[in-house]
PDB file of C-alpha atoms in Angstrom:
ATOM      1  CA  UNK A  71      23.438  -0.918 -35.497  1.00 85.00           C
ATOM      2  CA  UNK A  72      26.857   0.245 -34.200  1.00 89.00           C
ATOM      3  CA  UNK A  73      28.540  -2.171 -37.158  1.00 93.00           C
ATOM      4  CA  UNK A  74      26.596  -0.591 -39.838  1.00 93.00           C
ATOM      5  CA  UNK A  75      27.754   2.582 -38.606  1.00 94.00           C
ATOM      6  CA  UNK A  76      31.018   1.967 -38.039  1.00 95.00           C
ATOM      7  CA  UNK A  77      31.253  -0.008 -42.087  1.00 96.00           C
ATOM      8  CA  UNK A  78      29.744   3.543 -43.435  1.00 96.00           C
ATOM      9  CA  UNK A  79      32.152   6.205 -41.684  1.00 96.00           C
ATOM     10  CA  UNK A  80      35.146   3.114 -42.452  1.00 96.00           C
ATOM     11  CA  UNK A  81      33.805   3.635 -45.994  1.00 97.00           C
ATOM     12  CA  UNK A  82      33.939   7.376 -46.216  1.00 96.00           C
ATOM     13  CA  UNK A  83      37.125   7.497 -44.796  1.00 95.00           C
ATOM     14  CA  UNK A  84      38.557   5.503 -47.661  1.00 96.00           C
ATOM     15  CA  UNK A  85      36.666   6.535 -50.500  1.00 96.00           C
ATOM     16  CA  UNK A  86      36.641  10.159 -49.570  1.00 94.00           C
ATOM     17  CA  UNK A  87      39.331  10.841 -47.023  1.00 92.00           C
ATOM     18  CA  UNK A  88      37.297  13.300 -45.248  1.00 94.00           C
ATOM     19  CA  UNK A  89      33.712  15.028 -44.598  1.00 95.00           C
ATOM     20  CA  UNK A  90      32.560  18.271 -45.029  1.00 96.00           C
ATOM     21  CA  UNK A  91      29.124  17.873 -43.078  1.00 97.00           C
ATOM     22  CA  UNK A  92      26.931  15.150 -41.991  1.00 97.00           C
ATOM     23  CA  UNK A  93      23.247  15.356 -41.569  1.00 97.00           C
ATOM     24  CA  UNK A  94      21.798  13.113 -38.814  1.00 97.00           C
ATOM     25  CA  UNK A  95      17.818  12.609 -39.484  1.00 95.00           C
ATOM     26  CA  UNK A  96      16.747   9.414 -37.622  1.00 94.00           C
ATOM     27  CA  UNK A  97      14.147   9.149 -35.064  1.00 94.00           C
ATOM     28  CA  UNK A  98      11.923   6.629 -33.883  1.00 93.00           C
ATOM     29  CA  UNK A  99       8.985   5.819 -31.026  1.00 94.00           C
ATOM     30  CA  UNK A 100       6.741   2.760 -30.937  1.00 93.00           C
ATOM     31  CA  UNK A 101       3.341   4.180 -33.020  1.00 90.00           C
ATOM     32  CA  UNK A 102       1.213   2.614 -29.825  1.00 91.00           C
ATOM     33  CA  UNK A 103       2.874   5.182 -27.489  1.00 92.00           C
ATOM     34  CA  UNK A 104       2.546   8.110 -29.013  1.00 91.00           C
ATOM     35  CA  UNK A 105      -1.215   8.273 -28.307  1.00 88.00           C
ATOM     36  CA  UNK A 106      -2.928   8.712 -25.107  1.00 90.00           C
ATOM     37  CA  UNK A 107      -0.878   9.936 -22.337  1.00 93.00           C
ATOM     38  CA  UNK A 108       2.670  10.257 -21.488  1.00 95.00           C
ATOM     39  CA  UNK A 109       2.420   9.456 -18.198  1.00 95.00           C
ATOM     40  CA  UNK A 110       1.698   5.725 -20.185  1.00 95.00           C
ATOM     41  CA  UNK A 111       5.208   5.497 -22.054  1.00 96.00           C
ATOM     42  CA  UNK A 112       6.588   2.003 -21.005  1.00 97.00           C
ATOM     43  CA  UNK A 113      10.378   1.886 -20.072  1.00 98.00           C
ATOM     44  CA  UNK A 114      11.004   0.047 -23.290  1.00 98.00           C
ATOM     45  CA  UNK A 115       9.705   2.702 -25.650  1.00 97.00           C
ATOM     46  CA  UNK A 116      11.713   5.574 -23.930  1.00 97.00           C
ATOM     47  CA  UNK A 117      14.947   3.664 -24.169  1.00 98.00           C
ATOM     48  CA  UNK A 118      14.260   2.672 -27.574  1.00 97.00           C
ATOM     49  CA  UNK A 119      13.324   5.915 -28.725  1.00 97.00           C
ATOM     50  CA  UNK A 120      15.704   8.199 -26.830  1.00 98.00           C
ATOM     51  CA  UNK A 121      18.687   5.656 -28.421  1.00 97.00           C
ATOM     52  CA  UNK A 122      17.148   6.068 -31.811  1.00 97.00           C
ATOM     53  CA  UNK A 123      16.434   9.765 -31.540  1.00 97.00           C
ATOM     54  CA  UNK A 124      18.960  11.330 -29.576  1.00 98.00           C
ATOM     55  CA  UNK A 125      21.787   8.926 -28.388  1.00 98.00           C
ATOM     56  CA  UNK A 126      22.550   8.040 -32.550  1.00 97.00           C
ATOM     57  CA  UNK A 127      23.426  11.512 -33.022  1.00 98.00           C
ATOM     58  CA  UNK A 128      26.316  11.169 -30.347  1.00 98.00           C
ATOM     59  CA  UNK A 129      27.319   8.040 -32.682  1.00 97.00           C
ATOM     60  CA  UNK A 130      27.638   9.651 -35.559  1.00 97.00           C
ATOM     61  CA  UNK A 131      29.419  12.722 -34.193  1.00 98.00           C
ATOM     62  CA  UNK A 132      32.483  10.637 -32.613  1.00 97.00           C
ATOM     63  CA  UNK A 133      32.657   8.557 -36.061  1.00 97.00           C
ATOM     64  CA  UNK A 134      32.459  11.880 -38.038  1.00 97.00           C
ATOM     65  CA  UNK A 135      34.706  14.197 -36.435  1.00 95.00           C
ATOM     66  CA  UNK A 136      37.684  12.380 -36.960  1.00 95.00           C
ATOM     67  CA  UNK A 137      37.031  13.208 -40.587  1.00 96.00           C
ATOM     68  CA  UNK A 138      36.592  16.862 -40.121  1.00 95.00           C
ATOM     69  CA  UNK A 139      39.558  17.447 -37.930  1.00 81.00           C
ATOM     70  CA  UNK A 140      41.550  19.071 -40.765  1.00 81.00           C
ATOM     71  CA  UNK A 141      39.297  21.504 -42.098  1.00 83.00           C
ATOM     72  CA  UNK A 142      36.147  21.420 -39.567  1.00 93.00           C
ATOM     73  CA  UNK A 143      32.931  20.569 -40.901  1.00 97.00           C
ATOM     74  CA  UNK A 144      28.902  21.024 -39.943  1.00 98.00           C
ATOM     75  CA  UNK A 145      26.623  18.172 -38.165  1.00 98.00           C
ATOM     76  CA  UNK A 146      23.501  18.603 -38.810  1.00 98.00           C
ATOM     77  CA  UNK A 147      20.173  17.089 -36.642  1.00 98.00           C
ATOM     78  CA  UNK A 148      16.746  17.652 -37.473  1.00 97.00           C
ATOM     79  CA  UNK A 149      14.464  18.433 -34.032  1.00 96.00           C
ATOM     80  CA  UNK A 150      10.686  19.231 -34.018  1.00 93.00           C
ATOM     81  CA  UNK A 151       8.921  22.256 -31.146  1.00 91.00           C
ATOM     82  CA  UNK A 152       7.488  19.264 -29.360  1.00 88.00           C
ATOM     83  CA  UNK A 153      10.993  19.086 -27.326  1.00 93.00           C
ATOM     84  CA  UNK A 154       9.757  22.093 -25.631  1.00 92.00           C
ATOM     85  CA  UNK A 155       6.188  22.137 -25.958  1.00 89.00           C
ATOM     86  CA  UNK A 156       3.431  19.769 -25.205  1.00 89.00           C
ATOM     87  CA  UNK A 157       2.230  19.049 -28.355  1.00 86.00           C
ATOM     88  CA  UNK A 158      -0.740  16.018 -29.259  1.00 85.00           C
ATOM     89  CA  UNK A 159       0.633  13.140 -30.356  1.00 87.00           C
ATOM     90  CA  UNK A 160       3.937  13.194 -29.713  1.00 89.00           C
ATOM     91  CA  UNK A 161       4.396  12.023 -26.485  1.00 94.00           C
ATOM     92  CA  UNK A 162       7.804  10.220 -25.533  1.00 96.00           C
ATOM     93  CA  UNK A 163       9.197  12.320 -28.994  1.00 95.00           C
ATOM     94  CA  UNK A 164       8.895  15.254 -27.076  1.00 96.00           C
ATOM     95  CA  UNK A 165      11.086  14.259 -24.477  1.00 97.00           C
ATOM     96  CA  UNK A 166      13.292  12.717 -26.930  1.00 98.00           C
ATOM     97  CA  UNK A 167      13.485  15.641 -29.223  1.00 98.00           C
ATOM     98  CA  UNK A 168      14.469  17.810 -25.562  1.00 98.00           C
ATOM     99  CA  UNK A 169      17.575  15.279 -25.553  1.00 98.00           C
ATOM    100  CA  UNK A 170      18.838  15.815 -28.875  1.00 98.00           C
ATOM    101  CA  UNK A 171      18.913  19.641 -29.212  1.00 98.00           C
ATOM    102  CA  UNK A 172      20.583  19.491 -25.590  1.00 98.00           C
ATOM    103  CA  UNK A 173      23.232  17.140 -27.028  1.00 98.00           C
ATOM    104  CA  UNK A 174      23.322  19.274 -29.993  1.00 98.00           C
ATOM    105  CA  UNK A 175      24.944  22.251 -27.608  1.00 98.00           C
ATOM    106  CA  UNK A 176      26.898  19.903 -25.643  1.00 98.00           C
ATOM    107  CA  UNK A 177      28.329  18.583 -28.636  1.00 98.00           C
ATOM    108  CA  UNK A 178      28.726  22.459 -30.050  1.00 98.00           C
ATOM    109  CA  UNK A 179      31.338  22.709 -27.314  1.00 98.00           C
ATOM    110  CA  UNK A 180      33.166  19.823 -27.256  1.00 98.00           C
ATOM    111  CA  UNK A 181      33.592  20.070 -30.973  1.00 97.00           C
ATOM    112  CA  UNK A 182      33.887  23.362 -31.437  1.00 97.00           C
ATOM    113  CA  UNK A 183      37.715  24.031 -30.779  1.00 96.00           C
ATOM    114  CA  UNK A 184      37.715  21.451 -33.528  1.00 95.00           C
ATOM    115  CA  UNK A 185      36.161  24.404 -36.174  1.00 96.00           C
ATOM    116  CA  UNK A 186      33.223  22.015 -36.409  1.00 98.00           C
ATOM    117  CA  UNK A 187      29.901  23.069 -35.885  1.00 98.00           C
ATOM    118  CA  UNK A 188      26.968  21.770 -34.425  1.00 98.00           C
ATOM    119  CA  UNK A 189      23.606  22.772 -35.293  1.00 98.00           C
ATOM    120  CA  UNK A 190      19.646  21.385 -35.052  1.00 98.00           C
ATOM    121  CA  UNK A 191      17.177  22.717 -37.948  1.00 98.00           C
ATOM    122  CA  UNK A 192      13.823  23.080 -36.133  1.00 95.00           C
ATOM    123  CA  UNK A 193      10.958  22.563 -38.870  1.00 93.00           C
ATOM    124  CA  UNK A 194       7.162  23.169 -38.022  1.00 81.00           C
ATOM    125  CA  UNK A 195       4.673  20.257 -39.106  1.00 77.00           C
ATOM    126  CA  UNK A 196       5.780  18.882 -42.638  1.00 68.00           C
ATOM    127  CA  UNK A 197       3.764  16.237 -45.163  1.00 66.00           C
ATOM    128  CA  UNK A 198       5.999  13.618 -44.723  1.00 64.00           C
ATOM    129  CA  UNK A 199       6.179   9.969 -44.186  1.00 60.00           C
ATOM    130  CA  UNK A 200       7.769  10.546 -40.425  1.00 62.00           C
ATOM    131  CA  UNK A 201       4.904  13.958 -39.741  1.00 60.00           C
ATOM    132  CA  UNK A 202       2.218  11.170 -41.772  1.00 58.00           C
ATOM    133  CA  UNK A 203       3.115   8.549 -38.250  1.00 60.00           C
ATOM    134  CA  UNK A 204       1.808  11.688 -35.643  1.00 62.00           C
ATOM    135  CA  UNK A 205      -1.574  11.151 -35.168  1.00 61.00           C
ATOM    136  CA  UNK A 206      -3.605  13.947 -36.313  1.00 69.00           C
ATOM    137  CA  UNK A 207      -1.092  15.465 -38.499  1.00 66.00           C
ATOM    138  CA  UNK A 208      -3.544  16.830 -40.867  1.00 72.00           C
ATOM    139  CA  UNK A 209      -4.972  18.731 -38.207  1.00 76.00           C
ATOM    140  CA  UNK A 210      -1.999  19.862 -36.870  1.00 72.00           C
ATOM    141  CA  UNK A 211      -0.756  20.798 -40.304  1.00 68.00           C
ATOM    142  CA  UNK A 212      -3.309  22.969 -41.018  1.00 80.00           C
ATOM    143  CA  UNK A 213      -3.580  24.708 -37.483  1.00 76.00           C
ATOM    144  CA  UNK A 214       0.067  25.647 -37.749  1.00 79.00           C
ATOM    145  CA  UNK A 215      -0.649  26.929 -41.459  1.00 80.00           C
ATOM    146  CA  UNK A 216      -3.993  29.018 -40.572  1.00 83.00           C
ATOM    147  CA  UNK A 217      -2.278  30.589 -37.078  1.00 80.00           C
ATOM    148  CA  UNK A 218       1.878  31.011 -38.200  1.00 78.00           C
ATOM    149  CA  UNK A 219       2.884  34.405 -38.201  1.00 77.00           C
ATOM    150  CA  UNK A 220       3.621  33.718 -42.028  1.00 79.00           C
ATOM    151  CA  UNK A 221       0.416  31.438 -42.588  1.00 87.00           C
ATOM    152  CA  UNK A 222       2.328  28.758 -44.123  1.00 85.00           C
ATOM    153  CA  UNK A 223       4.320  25.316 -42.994  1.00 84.00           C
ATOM    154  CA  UNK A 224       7.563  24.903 -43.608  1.00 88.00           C
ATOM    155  CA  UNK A 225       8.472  23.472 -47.193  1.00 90.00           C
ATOM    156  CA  UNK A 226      11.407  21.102 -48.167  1.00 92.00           C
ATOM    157  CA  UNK A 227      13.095  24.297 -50.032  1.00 95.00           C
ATOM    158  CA  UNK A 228      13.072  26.383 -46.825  1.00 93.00           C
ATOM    159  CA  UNK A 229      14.736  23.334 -44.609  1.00 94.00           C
ATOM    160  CA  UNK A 230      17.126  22.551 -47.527  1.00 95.00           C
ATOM    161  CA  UNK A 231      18.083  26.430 -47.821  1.00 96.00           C
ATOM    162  CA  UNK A 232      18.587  26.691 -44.074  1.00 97.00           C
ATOM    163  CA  UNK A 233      20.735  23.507 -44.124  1.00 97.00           C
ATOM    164  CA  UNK A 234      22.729  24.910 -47.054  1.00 97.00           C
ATOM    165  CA  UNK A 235      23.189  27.941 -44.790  1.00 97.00           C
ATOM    166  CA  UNK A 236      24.277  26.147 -42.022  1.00 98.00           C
ATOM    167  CA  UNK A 237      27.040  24.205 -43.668  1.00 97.00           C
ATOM    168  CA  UNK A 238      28.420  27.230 -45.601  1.00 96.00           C
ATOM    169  CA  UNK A 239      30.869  29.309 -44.811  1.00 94.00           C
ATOM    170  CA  UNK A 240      27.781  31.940 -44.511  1.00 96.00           C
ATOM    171  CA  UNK A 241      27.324  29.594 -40.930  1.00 96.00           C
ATOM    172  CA  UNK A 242      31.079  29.959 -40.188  1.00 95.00           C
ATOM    173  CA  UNK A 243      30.336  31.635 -36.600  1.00 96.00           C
ATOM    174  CA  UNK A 244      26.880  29.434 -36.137  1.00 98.00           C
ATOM    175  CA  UNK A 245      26.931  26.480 -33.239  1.00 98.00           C
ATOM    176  CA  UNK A 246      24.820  25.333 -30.556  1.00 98.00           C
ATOM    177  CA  UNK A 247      21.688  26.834 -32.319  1.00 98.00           C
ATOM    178  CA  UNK A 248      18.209  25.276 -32.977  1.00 98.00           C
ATOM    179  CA  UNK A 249      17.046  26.915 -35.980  1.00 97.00           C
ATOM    180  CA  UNK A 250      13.128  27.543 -36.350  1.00 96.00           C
ATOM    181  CA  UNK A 251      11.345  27.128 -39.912  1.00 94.00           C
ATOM    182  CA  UNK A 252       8.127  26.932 -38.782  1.00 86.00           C
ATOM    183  CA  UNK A 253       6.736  30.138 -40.482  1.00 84.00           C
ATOM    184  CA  UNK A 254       7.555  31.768 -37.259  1.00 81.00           C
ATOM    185  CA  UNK A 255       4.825  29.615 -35.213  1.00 81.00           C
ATOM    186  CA  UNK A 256       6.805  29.463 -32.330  1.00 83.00           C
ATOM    187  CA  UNK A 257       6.462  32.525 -31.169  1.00 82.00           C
ATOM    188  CA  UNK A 258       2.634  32.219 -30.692  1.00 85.00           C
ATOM    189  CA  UNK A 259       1.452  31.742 -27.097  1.00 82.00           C
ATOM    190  CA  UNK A 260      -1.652  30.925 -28.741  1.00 72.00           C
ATOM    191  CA  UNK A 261      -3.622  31.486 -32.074  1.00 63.00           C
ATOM    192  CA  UNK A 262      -4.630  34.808 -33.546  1.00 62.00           C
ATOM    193  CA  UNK A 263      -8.207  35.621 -32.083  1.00 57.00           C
ATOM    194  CA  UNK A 264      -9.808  35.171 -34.950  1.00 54.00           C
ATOM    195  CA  UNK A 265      -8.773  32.104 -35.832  1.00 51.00           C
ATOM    196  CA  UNK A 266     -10.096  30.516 -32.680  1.00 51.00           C
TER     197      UNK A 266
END
């Protein structure tokens, strides 16, 4: 809802004067779709989703910058290894998670000479109310768990930590990067032999 938007960053403007970082973490596809196969996903859904999931993080940016101009700042976007691998149950999310980390480069370099920075944090499955939504996300959860280099998921801390990292000055020469914390999971081609 551009208006909401644009009363929020209005807001902040006011009340603060300025931003340090934002974090974008919105995404959205129709439940329905996200089963079965891709080749199903109506028009409607991929519009809907890829405006939700990707084109909202554009929104935010050209509200946000404005208040970073002085002293740069740190947008942050949360993305999921579905954008670049066919993964069960996500469907349409795939392809919208594929838009957002490109738009997270694209906007690395337009906002860059700005001394903002543009970053995606790249999580493996998570218990949460958005990973509860994926169809067979206990599965999934588990499988990434038993077969991660580290044999674990990611946890809140870890995310948190690498957000904290990103928006520090210890991410001062950090931009255009999609940041794994996924217990190094995606570098498997596939699981550990014995663990088929």
């Amino acid at each position: 809802d551009d208006n909401s938007v644009n009363a929020t960053f209005e807001q902040i403007g006011r009340e603060w004067g300025g931003l340090d970082f934002v974090v974008h973490a919105i995404a959205y596809s129709d439940k329905a779709e996200l089963t079965g196969r891709f080749l199903d996903t109506s028009r409607a859904n991929f519009k809907n989703s890829m405006d939700i999931s990707a084109y909202s993080f554009i929104e935010v940016a050209r509200r946000a910058h404005p208040l970073m101009k002085d002293n740069g700042g740190t947008l942050l976007t949360l993305t999921y290894g579905g954008s670049n691998r066919v993964t069960p149950n996500y469907n349409v999310m795939g392809v919208a998670k594929a838009a957002l980390e490109s738009t997270t480069r694209y906007l690395a370099n337009d906002l860059g000479p700005e001394g903002i920075r543009v970053n995606a944090i790249s999580p493996g499955p998570m218990k949460t109310l958005a990973g509860a939504a994926i169809g067979g996300a206990r599965k999934t959860y588990k499988h990434t768990e038993q077969n991660a280099p580290l044999r674990s998921n990611a946890t809140l801390e870890a995310v948190g930590g690498t957000a904290v990292y990103l928006a520090s000055d210890a991410g001062a020469c950090t931009t255009g990067e999609i940041i794994r914390v996924d217990g190094g999971f995606h570098v498997l081609g596939m699981p550990q032999q014995d663990h088929l």
